[in-house]
Every structure is written in structure tokens, then in C-alpha cells.
mmCIF file of C-alpha atoms in Angstrom:
data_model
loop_
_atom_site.group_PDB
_atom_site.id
_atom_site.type_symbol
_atom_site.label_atom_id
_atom_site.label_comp_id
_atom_site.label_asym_id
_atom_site.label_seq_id
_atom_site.Cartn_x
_atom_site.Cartn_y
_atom_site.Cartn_z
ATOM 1 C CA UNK A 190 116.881 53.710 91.070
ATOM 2 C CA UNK A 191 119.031 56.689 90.088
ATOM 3 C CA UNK A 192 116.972 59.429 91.938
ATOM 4 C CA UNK A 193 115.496 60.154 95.454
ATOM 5 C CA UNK A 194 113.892 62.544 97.113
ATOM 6 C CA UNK A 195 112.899 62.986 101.130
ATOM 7 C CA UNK A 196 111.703 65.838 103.318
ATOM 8 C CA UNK A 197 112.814 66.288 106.774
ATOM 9 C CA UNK A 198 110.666 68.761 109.358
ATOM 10 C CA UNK A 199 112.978 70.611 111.545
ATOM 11 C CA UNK A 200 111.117 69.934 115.588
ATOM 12 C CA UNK A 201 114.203 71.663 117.372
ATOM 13 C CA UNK A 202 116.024 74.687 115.946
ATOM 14 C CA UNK A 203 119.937 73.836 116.145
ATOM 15 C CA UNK A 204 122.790 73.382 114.192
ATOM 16 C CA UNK A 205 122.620 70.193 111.655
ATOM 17 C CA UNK A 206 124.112 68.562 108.543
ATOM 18 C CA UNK A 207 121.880 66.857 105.736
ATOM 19 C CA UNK A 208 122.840 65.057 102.800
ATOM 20 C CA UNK A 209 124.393 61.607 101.614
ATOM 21 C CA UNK A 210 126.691 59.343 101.828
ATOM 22 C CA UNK A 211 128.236 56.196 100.792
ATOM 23 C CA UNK A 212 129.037 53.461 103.174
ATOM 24 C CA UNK A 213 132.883 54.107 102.944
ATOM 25 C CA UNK A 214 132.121 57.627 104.330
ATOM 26 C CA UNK A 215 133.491 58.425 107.957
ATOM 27 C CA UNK A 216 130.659 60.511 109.344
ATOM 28 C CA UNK A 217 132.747 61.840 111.840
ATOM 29 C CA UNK A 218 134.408 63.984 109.511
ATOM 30 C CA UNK A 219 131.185 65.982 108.143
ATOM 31 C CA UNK A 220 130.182 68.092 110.812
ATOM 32 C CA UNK A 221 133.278 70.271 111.043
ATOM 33 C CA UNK A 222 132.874 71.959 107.742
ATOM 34 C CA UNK A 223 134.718 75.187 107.279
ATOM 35 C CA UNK A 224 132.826 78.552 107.349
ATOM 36 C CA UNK A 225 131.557 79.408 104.624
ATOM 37 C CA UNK A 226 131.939 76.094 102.411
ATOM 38 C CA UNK A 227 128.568 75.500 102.046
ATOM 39 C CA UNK A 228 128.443 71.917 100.899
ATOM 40 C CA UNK A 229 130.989 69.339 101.917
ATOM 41 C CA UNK A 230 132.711 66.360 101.520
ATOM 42 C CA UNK A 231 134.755 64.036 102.473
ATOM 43 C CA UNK A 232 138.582 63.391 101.023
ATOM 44 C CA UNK A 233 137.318 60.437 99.253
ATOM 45 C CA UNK A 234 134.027 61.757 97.824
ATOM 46 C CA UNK A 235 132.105 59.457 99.792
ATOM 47 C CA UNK A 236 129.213 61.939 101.157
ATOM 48 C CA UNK A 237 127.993 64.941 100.175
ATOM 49 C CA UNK A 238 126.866 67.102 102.892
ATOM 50 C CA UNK A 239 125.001 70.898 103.705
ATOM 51 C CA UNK A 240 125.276 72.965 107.318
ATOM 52 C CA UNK A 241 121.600 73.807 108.630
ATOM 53 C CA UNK A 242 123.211 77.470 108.584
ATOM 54 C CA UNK A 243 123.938 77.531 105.206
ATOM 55 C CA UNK A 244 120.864 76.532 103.524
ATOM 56 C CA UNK A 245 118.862 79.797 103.378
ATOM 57 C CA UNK A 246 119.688 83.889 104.261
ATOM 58 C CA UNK A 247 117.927 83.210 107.870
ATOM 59 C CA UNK A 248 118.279 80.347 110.369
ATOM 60 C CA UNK A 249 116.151 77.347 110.333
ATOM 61 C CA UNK A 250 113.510 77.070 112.612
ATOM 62 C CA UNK A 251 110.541 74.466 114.198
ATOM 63 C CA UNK A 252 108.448 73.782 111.245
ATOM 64 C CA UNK A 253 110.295 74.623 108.563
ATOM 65 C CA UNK A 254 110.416 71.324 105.669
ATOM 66 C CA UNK A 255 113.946 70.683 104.487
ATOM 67 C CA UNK A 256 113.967 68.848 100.963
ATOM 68 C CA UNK A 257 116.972 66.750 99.871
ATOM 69 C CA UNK A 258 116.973 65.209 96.369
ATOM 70 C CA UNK A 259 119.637 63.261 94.802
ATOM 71 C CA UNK A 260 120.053 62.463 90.920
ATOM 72 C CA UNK A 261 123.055 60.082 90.220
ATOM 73 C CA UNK A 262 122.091 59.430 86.881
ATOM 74 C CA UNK A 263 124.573 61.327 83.885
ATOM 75 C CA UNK A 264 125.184 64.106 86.195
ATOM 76 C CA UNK A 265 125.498 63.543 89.410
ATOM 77 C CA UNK A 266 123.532 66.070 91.514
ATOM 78 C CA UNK A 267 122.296 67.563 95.266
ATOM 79 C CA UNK A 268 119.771 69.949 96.027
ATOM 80 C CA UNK A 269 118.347 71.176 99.091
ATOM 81 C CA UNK A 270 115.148 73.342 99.301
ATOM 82 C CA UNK A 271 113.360 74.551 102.646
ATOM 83 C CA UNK A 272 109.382 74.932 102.769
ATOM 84 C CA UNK A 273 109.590 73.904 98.627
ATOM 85 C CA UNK A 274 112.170 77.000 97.520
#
């Protein structure tokens, strides 16, 4: 399977980090992500992350649907959408 796709519903409004990652990945290093760097990574390119603060012009809140897809196919790719845009 080179693509995926999965929704998450925010319950809480808060601060949070979304994406992928490879096994290798240390997921203690995603969460500090400088400001303003809207996706991350890791030194190794092992994960592939977004802040909750970065993904639209207003802050997340309860009920809004956070869409992750993932192509590694050719080109590899990550997109995020919230409530389908």
C-alpha cells in the first residue's frame, strides 16, 4: 500500500503534533519544532510532522476533523486538511 489516509476529531482544544513516522524516529524530538517551521522532521528523515497551531489562520478547536494523508509512491507526499479544506 503506497497511500493512506485518516481523520482525527479534535475533543480538547490544545497544542498537538500530527503526522508520520518511521520506526527509527525518536518521538521525543518532534514536539519542539521551531516557530514558524510549519512541518518538521527529524535529522534522519524518519517522521514527518505538523504543530496543531500551524495548520490553519485560527486555532483548532472541539469538533474540528483534522485529515492526514500520505502518498509514498513516486513522490513522496503529506497533507493535512481541517473540516475537508
Amino acid at each position: 500500500q503506497d497511500r493512506a489516509y485518516w481523520e482525527v476529531k479534535v475533543t480538547e482544544p490544545g497544542a498537538f503534533c500530527l503526522g508520520v513516522a518511521r520506526r527509527e524516529a525518536d518521538l521525543d524530538l518532534l514536539a519542539p519544532l521551531a516557530v514558524g517551521e510549519a512541518v518538521g522532521k527529524d535529522s534522519q528523515w524518519h517522521s514527518w510532522t505538523v504543530r496543531s497551531t500551524d495548520l490553519i489562520s485560527r486555532p483548532v478547536v472541539a469538533g474540528d476533523v483534522v485529515g492526514v494523508w500520505f502518498d509514498q509512491s513516486d513522490v513522496k507526499r503529506l497533507g493535512f486538511s481541517v473540516n475537508g479544506r
